[in-house]
Amino acid sequence: MPKKLLDQVKDKLRLKHYSIRTEHSYSSWIKRYTLFHHKRHPNEMGVREIEEFLTQLAVNMNAASSTQNQAFNALLFLYREVLGIDIGEEINAVRAKRHDWISHLKMGIETGHCLRLGASGSALFFLGYWVTPFWP
């Protein structure tokens, strides 16, 4: 009896000495991918289904670009390493926008620092800190 798909994925990840966190992450993305396509086996799917899944992450789930990249890498590993299918590099999914979290974090830290120094709300507004929210 052949092994289940996720068991094959785990075996290949362990054989290649990937971390346990990567194993959990990749397994989760592969499971989500197959559930998104109504439990179809990845052998029956290809580039079009990968593009649909990654586009859905970006558009409907509002995923960050790093999240979308992680899902893509999990699917790439599945097809190349586990199934032995070369899907190529031409995946034309809608790409998630990169969020500029550092500037928002810096903005929040600076605002908090100004508040601790006793700056009034009008002073912060004048400096431009009150207009931009801490998290988008």
GROMACS .gro file of N, CA and C in nm:
model
  408
    1MET      N    1   0.084  -0.118   0.000
    1MET     CA    2   0.000   0.000   0.000
    1MET      C    3   0.089   0.125   0.000
    2PRO      N    4   0.068   0.216  -0.096
    2PRO     CA    5   0.153   0.336  -0.102
    2PRO      C    6   0.126   0.430   0.016
    3LYS      N    7   0.230   0.506   0.050
    3LYS     CA    8   0.218   0.600   0.162
    3LYS      C    9   0.129   0.717   0.123
    4LYS      N   10   0.068   0.778   0.224
    4LYS     CA   11  -0.013   0.897   0.201
    4LYS      C   12   0.078   1.012   0.160
    5LEU      N   13   0.020   1.109   0.093
    5LEU     CA   14   0.097   1.220   0.038
    5LEU      C   15   0.175   1.294   0.146
    6LEU      N   16   0.109   1.331   0.255
    6LEU     CA   17   0.177   1.408   0.360
    6LEU      C   18   0.287   1.326   0.428
    7ASP      N   19   0.271   1.194   0.435
    7ASP     CA   20   0.378   1.110   0.489
    7ASP      C   21   0.497   1.109   0.395
    8GLN      N   22   0.472   1.109   0.265
    8GLN     CA   23   0.580   1.116   0.167
    8GLN      C   24   0.653   1.250   0.179
    9VAL      N   25   0.577   1.358   0.198
    9VAL     CA   26   0.637   1.491   0.214
    9VAL      C   27   0.726   1.493   0.337
   10LYS      N   28   0.676   1.444   0.450
   10LYS     CA   29   0.754   1.442   0.574
   10LYS      C   30   0.879   1.359   0.560
   11ASP      N   31   0.868   1.243   0.496
   11ASP     CA   32   0.986   1.157   0.476
   11ASP      C   33   1.092   1.229   0.394
   12LYS      N   34   1.050   1.296   0.286
   12LYS     CA   35   1.146   1.366   0.199
   12LYS      C   36   1.211   1.484   0.272
   13LEU      N   37   1.130   1.557   0.351
   13LEU     CA   38   1.184   1.670   0.427
   13LEU      C   39   1.287   1.622   0.530
   14ARG      N   40   1.258   1.511   0.595
   14ARG     CA   41   1.352   1.457   0.694
   14ARG      C   42   1.477   1.403   0.628
   15LEU      N   43   1.461   1.341   0.512
   15LEU     CA   44   1.575   1.290   0.438
   15LEU      C   45   1.671   1.404   0.400
   16LYS      N   46   1.614   1.520   0.369
   16LYS     CA   47   1.694   1.636   0.329
   16LYS      C   48   1.731   1.724   0.448
   17HIS      N   49   1.701   1.679   0.569
   17HIS     CA   50   1.738   1.747   0.694
   17HIS      C   51   1.678   1.886   0.709
   18TYR      N   52   1.554   1.903   0.665
   18TYR     CA   53   1.483   2.029   0.688
   18TYR      C   54   1.443   2.034   0.835
   19SER      N   55   1.421   2.153   0.887
   19SER     CA   56   1.383   2.168   1.027
   19SER      C   57   1.240   2.119   1.049
   20ILE      N   58   1.208   2.089   1.175
   20ILE     CA   59   1.074   2.041   1.209
   20ILE      C   60   0.970   2.149   1.184
   21ARG      N   61   1.008   2.275   1.203
   21ARG     CA   62   0.915   2.386   1.176
   21ARG      C   63   0.883   2.396   1.027
   22THR      N   64   0.983   2.375   0.944
   22THR     CA   65   0.960   2.375   0.799
   22THR      C   66   0.869   2.259   0.762
   23GLU      N   67   0.891   2.145   0.825
   23GLU     CA   68   0.806   2.028   0.799
   23GLU      C   69   0.660   2.059   0.832
   24HIS      N   70   0.636   2.118   0.946
   24HIS     CA   71   0.499   2.152   0.984
   24HIS      C   72   0.439   2.257   0.889
   25SER      N   73   0.519   2.356   0.856
   25SER     CA   74   0.471   2.463   0.769
   25SER      C   75   0.438   2.410   0.629
   26TYR      N   76   0.531   2.337   0.569
   26TYR     CA   77   0.509   2.283   0.435
   26TYR      C   78   0.390   2.187   0.433
   27SER      N   79   0.380   2.102   0.533
   27SER     CA   80   0.268   2.009   0.540
   27SER      C   81   0.136   2.083   0.548
   28SER      N   82   0.134   2.189   0.626
   28SER     CA   83   0.012   2.269   0.639
   28SER      C   84  -0.026   2.335   0.507
   29TRP      N   85   0.071   2.392   0.437
   29TRP     CA   86   0.042   2.457   0.309
   29TRP      C   87  -0.005   2.357   0.204
   30ILE      N   88   0.055   2.239   0.203
   30ILE     CA   89   0.015   2.137   0.106
   30ILE      C   90  -0.126   2.089   0.136
   31LYS      N   91  -0.156   2.073   0.263
   31LYS     CA   92  -0.292   2.033   0.302
   31LYS      C   93  -0.394   2.139   0.261
   32ARG      N   94  -0.362   2.267   0.286
   32ARG     CA   95  -0.451   2.375   0.248
   32ARG      C   96  -0.471   2.381   0.097
   33TYR      N   97  -0.364   2.355   0.024
   33TYR     CA   98  -0.370   2.354  -0.123
   33TYR      C   99  -0.465   2.246  -0.173
   34THR      N  100  -0.453   2.124  -0.120
   34THR     CA  101  -0.540   2.016  -0.165
   34THR      C  102  -0.685   2.040  -0.120
   35LEU      N  103  -0.705   2.095  -0.002
   35LEU     CA  104  -0.841   2.125   0.043
   35LEU      C  105  -0.904   2.236  -0.041
   36PHE      N  106  -0.824   2.334  -0.079
   36PHE     CA  107  -0.873   2.443  -0.164
   36PHE      C  108  -0.926   2.388  -0.296
   37HIS      N  109  -0.862   2.285  -0.346
   37HIS     CA  110  -0.903   2.225  -0.473
   37HIS      C  111  -0.987   2.099  -0.451
   38HIS      N  112  -1.062   2.097  -0.343
   38HIS     CA  113  -1.160   1.991  -0.313
   38HIS      C  114  -1.098   1.852  -0.307
   39LYS      N  115  -0.984   1.844  -0.239
   39LYS     CA  116  -0.913   1.718  -0.211
   39LYS      C  117  -0.867   1.643  -0.336
   40ARG      N  118  -0.841   1.718  -0.442
   40ARG     CA  119  -0.781   1.656  -0.561
   40ARG      C  120  -0.634   1.627  -0.532
   41HIS      N  121  -0.584   1.519  -0.589
   41HIS     CA  122  -0.442   1.486  -0.569
   41HIS      C  123  -0.358   1.580  -0.653
   42PRO      N  124  -0.245   1.626  -0.601
   42PRO     CA  125  -0.159   1.717  -0.678
   42PRO      C  126  -0.112   1.659  -0.811
   43ASN      N  127  -0.108   1.527  -0.826
   43ASN     CA  128  -0.074   1.468  -0.956
   43ASN      C  129  -0.173   1.509  -1.064
   44GLU      N  130  -0.296   1.536  -1.024
   44GLU     CA  131  -0.401   1.573  -1.119
   44GLU      C  132  -0.402   1.723  -1.147
   45MET      N  133  -0.322   1.797  -1.076
   45MET     CA  134  -0.321   1.943  -1.090
   45MET      C  135  -0.187   1.990  -1.143
   46GLY      N  136  -0.181   2.118  -1.176
   46GLY     CA  137  -0.057   2.172  -1.230
   46GLY      C  138  -0.043   2.320  -1.204
   47VAL      N  139   0.018   2.388  -1.298
   47VAL     CA  140   0.050   2.530  -1.283
   47VAL      C  141  -0.075   2.615  -1.263
   48ARG      N  142  -0.181   2.586  -1.336
   48ARG     CA  143  -0.303   2.666  -1.325
   48ARG      C  144  -0.360   2.662  -1.183
   49GLU      N  145  -0.361   2.543  -1.122
   49GLU     CA  146  -0.415   2.529  -0.987
   49GLU      C  147  -0.326   2.597  -0.883
   50ILE      N  148  -0.195   2.591  -0.906
   50ILE     CA  149  -0.102   2.660  -0.815
   50ILE      C  150  -0.126   2.811  -0.824
   51GLU      N  151  -0.141   2.862  -0.944
   51GLU     CA  152  -0.167   3.005  -0.963
   51GLU      C  153  -0.298   3.046  -0.895
   52GLU      N  154  -0.402   2.963  -0.910
   52GLU     CA  155  -0.531   2.994  -0.846
   52GLU      C  156  -0.517   3.001  -0.695
   53PHE      N  157  -0.445   2.906  -0.636
   53PHE     CA  158  -0.428   2.902  -0.492
   53PHE      C  159  -0.349   3.023  -0.442
   54LEU      N  160  -0.237   3.053  -0.508
   54LEU     CA  161  -0.154   3.166  -0.465
   54LEU      C  162  -0.226   3.300  -0.486
   55THR      N  163  -0.303   3.311  -0.594
   55THR     CA  164  -0.381   3.432  -0.617
   55THR      C  165  -0.487   3.449  -0.510
   56GLN      N  166  -0.551   3.338  -0.473
   56GLN     CA  167  -0.652   3.344  -0.368
   56GLN      C  168  -0.591   3.391  -0.236
   57LEU      N  169  -0.470   3.348  -0.207
   57LEU     CA  170  -0.402   3.394  -0.085
   57LEU      C  171  -0.382   3.545  -0.087
   58ALA      N  172  -0.339   3.597  -0.201
   58ALA     CA  173  -0.310   3.739  -0.211
   58ALA      C  174  -0.436   3.824  -0.215
   59VAL      N  175  -0.535   3.781  -0.291
   59VAL     CA  176  -0.653   3.864  -0.315
   59VAL      C  177  -0.759   3.847  -0.207
   60ASN      N  178  -0.799   3.725  -0.180
   60ASN     CA  179  -0.910   3.700  -0.088
   60ASN      C  180  -0.866   3.690   0.058
   61MET      N  181  -0.748   3.634   0.081
   61MET     CA  182  -0.701   3.616   0.219
   61MET      C  183  -0.613   3.731   0.265
   62ASN      N  184  -0.579   3.821   0.173
   62ASN     CA  185  -0.497   3.938   0.204
   62ASN      C  186  -0.366   3.898   0.272
   63ALA      N  187  -0.303   3.792   0.223
   63ALA     CA  188  -0.179   3.742   0.280
   63ALA      C  189  -0.063   3.834   0.246
   64ALA      N  190   0.035   3.834   0.333
   64ALA     CA  191   0.156   3.911   0.309
   64ALA      C  192   0.240   3.840   0.203
   65SER      N  193   0.331   3.912   0.144
   65SER     CA  194   0.414   3.853   0.038
   65SER      C  195   0.499   3.739   0.092
   66SER      N  196   0.548   3.749   0.215
   66SER     CA  197   0.629   3.641   0.272
   66SER      C  198   0.545   3.515   0.294
   67THR      N  199   0.419   3.531   0.329
   67THR     CA  200   0.329   3.418   0.346
   67THR      C  201   0.305   3.350   0.212
   68GLN      N  202   0.281   3.430   0.111
   68GLN     CA  203   0.259   3.375  -0.023
   68GLN      C  204   0.385   3.304  -0.073
   69ASN      N  205   0.501   3.360  -0.046
   69ASN     CA  206   0.627   3.297  -0.086
   69ASN      C  207   0.647   3.164  -0.016
   70GLN      N  208   0.611   3.157   0.112
   70GLN     CA  209   0.625   3.033   0.187
   70GLN      C  210   0.533   2.925   0.128
   71ALA      N  211   0.411   2.962   0.095
   71ALA     CA  212   0.318   2.867   0.033
   71ALA      C  213   0.373   2.820  -0.102
   72PHE      N  214   0.425   2.913  -0.180
   72PHE     CA  215   0.482   2.878  -0.310
   72PHE      C  216   0.598   2.781  -0.295
   73ASN      N  217   0.687   2.807  -0.199
   73ASN     CA  218   0.802   2.719  -0.178
   73ASN      C  219   0.759   2.580  -0.133
   74ALA      N  220   0.653   2.572  -0.053
   74ALA     CA  221   0.602   2.442  -0.011
   74ALA      C  222   0.550   2.364  -0.131
   75LEU      N  223   0.476   2.431  -0.219
   75LEU     CA  224   0.421   2.364  -0.337
   75LEU      C  225   0.531   2.327  -0.437
   76LEU      N  226   0.631   2.414  -0.447
   76LEU     CA  227   0.745   2.384  -0.534
   76LEU      C  228   0.818   2.259  -0.484
   77PHE      N  229   0.836   2.251  -0.352
   77PHE     CA  230   0.900   2.133  -0.293
   77PHE      C  231   0.816   2.009  -0.321
   78LEU      N  232   0.685   2.018  -0.303
   78LEU     CA  233   0.595   1.906  -0.328
   78LEU      C  234   0.611   1.853  -0.469
   79TYR      N  235   0.602   1.943  -0.566
   79TYR     CA  236   0.605   1.898  -0.705
   79TYR      C  237   0.744   1.850  -0.747
   80ARG      N  238   0.847   1.923  -0.711
   80ARG     CA  239   0.982   1.886  -0.756
   80ARG      C  240   1.040   1.766  -0.681
   81GLU      N  241   1.036   1.774  -0.549
   81GLU     CA  242   1.107   1.676  -0.468
   81GLU      C  243   1.024   1.550  -0.439
   82VAL      N  244   0.896   1.567  -0.413
   82VAL     CA  245   0.814   1.452  -0.373
   82VAL      C  246   0.753   1.382  -0.494
   83LEU      N  247   0.690   1.460  -0.582
   83LEU     CA  248   0.621   1.400  -0.697
   83LEU      C  249   0.711   1.385  -0.820
   84GLY      N  250   0.825   1.455  -0.821
   84GLY     CA  251   0.917   1.447  -0.934
   84GLY      C  252   0.863   1.512  -1.060
   85ILE      N  253   0.781   1.616  -1.043
   85ILE     CA  254   0.722   1.688  -1.156
   85ILE      C  255   0.783   1.828  -1.160
   86ASP      N  256   0.840   1.864  -1.274
   86ASP     CA  257   0.897   1.999  -1.289
   86ASP      C  258   0.786   2.092  -1.337
   87ILE      N  259   0.746   2.185  -1.252
   87ILE     CA  260   0.640   2.278  -1.290
   87ILE      C  261   0.696   2.406  -1.350
   88GLY      N  262   0.827   2.417  -1.353
   88GLY     CA  263   0.890   2.535  -1.410
   88GLY      C  264   0.885   2.654  -1.316
   89GLU      N  265   0.934   2.765  -1.363
   89GLU     CA  266   0.938   2.887  -1.282
   89GLU      C  267   0.831   2.986  -1.323
   90GLU      N  268   0.751   2.953  -1.423
   90GLU     CA  269   0.653   3.046  -1.477
   90GLU      C  270   0.519   3.036  -1.406
   91ILE      N  271   0.515   3.079  -1.281
   91ILE     CA  272   0.390   3.085  -1.206
   91ILE      C  273   0.345   3.230  -1.208
   92ASN      N  274   0.234   3.257  -1.275
   92ASN     CA  275   0.186   3.395  -1.293
   92ASN      C  276   0.068   3.424  -1.202
   93ALA      N  277   0.088   3.407  -1.074
   93ALA     CA  278  -0.016   3.438  -0.977
   93ALA      C  279  -0.010   3.587  -0.942
   94VAL      N  280  -0.122   3.639  -0.895
   94VAL     CA  281  -0.123   3.777  -0.845
   94VAL      C  282  -0.035   3.779  -0.722
   95ARG      N  283   0.061   3.869  -0.721
   95ARG     CA  284   0.156   3.875  -0.609
   95ARG      C  285   0.101   3.963  -0.498
   96ALA      N  286   0.123   3.919  -0.376
   96ALA     CA  287   0.081   3.996  -0.260
   96ALA      C  288   0.167   4.122  -0.249
   97LYS      N  289   0.104   4.229  -0.197
   97LYS     CA  290   0.179   4.353  -0.178
   97LYS      C  291   0.274   4.337  -0.061
   98ARG      N  292   0.390   4.397  -0.074
   98ARG     CA  293   0.484   4.401   0.038
   98ARG      C  294   0.442   4.512   0.131
   99HIS      N  295   0.428   4.481   0.258
   99HIS     CA  296   0.393   4.582   0.356
   99HIS      C  297   0.519   4.643   0.414
  100ASP      N  298   0.514   4.770   0.435
  100ASP     CA  299   0.628   4.840   0.492
  100ASP      C  300   0.610   4.848   0.643
  101TRP      N  301   0.626   4.731   0.708
  101TRP     CA  302   0.603   4.724   0.852
  101TRP      C  303   0.707   4.802   0.932
  102ILE      N  304   0.828   4.808   0.882
  102ILE     CA  305   0.934   4.875   0.957
  102ILE      C  306   0.902   5.022   0.976
  103SER      N  307   0.855   5.089   0.871
  103SER     CA  308   0.825   5.231   0.886
  103SER      C  309   0.710   5.252   0.983
  104HIS      N  310   0.610   5.161   0.981
  104HIS     CA  311   0.499   5.174   1.075
  104HIS      C  312   0.544   5.145   1.218
  105LEU      N  313   0.633   5.049   1.233
  105LEU     CA  314   0.685   5.018   1.365
  105LEU      C  315   0.767   5.135   1.417
  106LYS      N  316   0.851   5.190   1.330
  106LYS     CA  317   0.932   5.305   1.369
  106LYS      C  318   0.843   5.423   1.405
  107MET      N  319   0.737   5.442   1.327
  107MET     CA  320   0.643   5.551   1.354
  107MET      C  321   0.581   5.534   1.492
  108GLY      N  322   0.541   5.413   1.525
  108GLY     CA  323   0.480   5.387   1.655
  108GLY      C  324   0.576   5.408   1.769
  109ILE      N  325   0.700   5.365   1.751
  109ILE     CA  326   0.802   5.382   1.855
  109ILE      C  327   0.829   5.530   1.876
  110GLU      N  328   0.842   5.606   1.766
  110GLU     CA  329   0.866   5.749   1.778
  110GLU      C  330   0.748   5.820   1.843
  111THR      N  331   0.625   5.780   1.809
  111THR     CA  332   0.507   5.841   1.869
  111THR      C  333   0.503   5.814   2.017
  112GLY      N  334   0.531   5.688   2.055
  112GLY     CA  335   0.534   5.654   2.198
  112GLY      C  336   0.640   5.732   2.271
  113HIS      N  337   0.754   5.751   2.208
  113HIS     CA  338   0.863   5.828   2.270
  113HIS      C  339   0.819   5.973   2.290
  114CYS      N  340   0.755   6.031   2.190
  114CYS     CA  341   0.707   6.169   2.202
  114CYS      C  342   0.602   6.182   2.312
  115LEU      N  343   0.515   6.083   2.323
  115LEU     CA  344   0.412   6.087   2.428
  115LEU      C  345   0.475   6.077   2.566
  116ARG      N  346   0.578   5.994   2.580
  116ARG     CA  347   0.646   5.983   2.709
  116ARG      C  348   0.717   6.113   2.745
  117LEU      N  349   0.760   6.187   2.643
  117LEU     CA  350   0.826   6.314   2.668
  117LEU      C  351   0.725   6.425   2.698
  118GLY      N  352   0.596   6.394   2.683
  118GLY     CA  353   0.494   6.491   2.718
  118GLY      C  354   0.447   6.577   2.603
  119ALA      N  355   0.471   6.536   2.480
  119ALA     CA  356   0.426   6.615   2.367
  119ALA      C  357   0.274   6.609   2.359
  120SER      N  358   0.213   6.719   2.325
  120SER     CA  359   0.068   6.723   2.314
  120SER      C  360   0.023   6.662   2.183
  121GLY      N  361  -0.106   6.633   2.174
  121GLY     CA  362  -0.162   6.577   2.051
  121GLY      C  363  -0.144   6.669   1.932
  122SER      N  364  -0.156   6.800   1.954
  122SER     CA  365  -0.141   6.895   1.844
  122SER      C  366   0.003   6.897   1.794
  123ALA      N  367   0.099   6.880   1.885
  123ALA     CA  368   0.240   6.875   1.843
  123ALA      C  369   0.266   6.750   1.759
  124LEU      N  370   0.208   6.638   1.800
  124LEU     CA  371   0.225   6.515   1.724
  124LEU      C  372   0.159   6.527   1.587
  125PHE      N  373   0.043   6.589   1.582
  125PHE     CA  374  -0.026   6.610   1.455
  125PHE      C  375   0.060   6.695   1.363
  126PHE      N  376   0.120   6.798   1.418
  126PHE     CA  377   0.206   6.886   1.341
  126PHE      C  378   0.326   6.809   1.286
  127LEU      N  379   0.381   6.718   1.366
  127LEU     CA  380   0.496   6.640   1.322
  127LEU      C  381   0.458   6.531   1.222
  128GLY      N  382   0.328   6.504   1.207
  128GLY     CA  383   0.284   6.405   1.110
  128GLY      C  384   0.265   6.267   1.169
  129TYR      N  385   0.283   6.252   1.300
  129TYR     CA  386   0.271   6.122   1.362
  129TYR      C  387   0.126   6.082   1.387
  130TRP      N  388   0.041   6.179   1.406
  130TRP     CA  389  -0.097   6.148   1.440
  130TRP      C  390  -0.178   6.107   1.317
  131VAL      N  391  -0.134   6.144   1.199
  131VAL     CA  392  -0.209   6.119   1.077
  131VAL      C  393  -0.198   5.973   1.033
  132THR      N  394  -0.079   5.917   1.041
  132THR     CA  395  -0.055   5.781   0.995
  132THR      C  396  -0.083   5.684   1.109
  133PRO      N  397  -0.168   5.583   1.085
  133PRO     CA  398  -0.195   5.485   1.191
  133PRO      C  399  -0.074   5.397   1.218
  134PHE      N  400  -0.069   5.338   1.337
  134PHE     CA  401   0.044   5.252   1.374
  134PHE      C  402   0.049   5.128   1.286
  135TRP      N  403  -0.062   5.057   1.269
  135TRP     CA  404  -0.068   4.939   1.182
  135TRP      C  405  -0.164   4.966   1.068
  136PRO      N  406  -0.127   4.936   0.946
  136PRO     CA  407  -0.216   4.961   0.831
  136PRO      C  408  -0.336   4.869   0.828
   0.00000   0.00000   0.00000
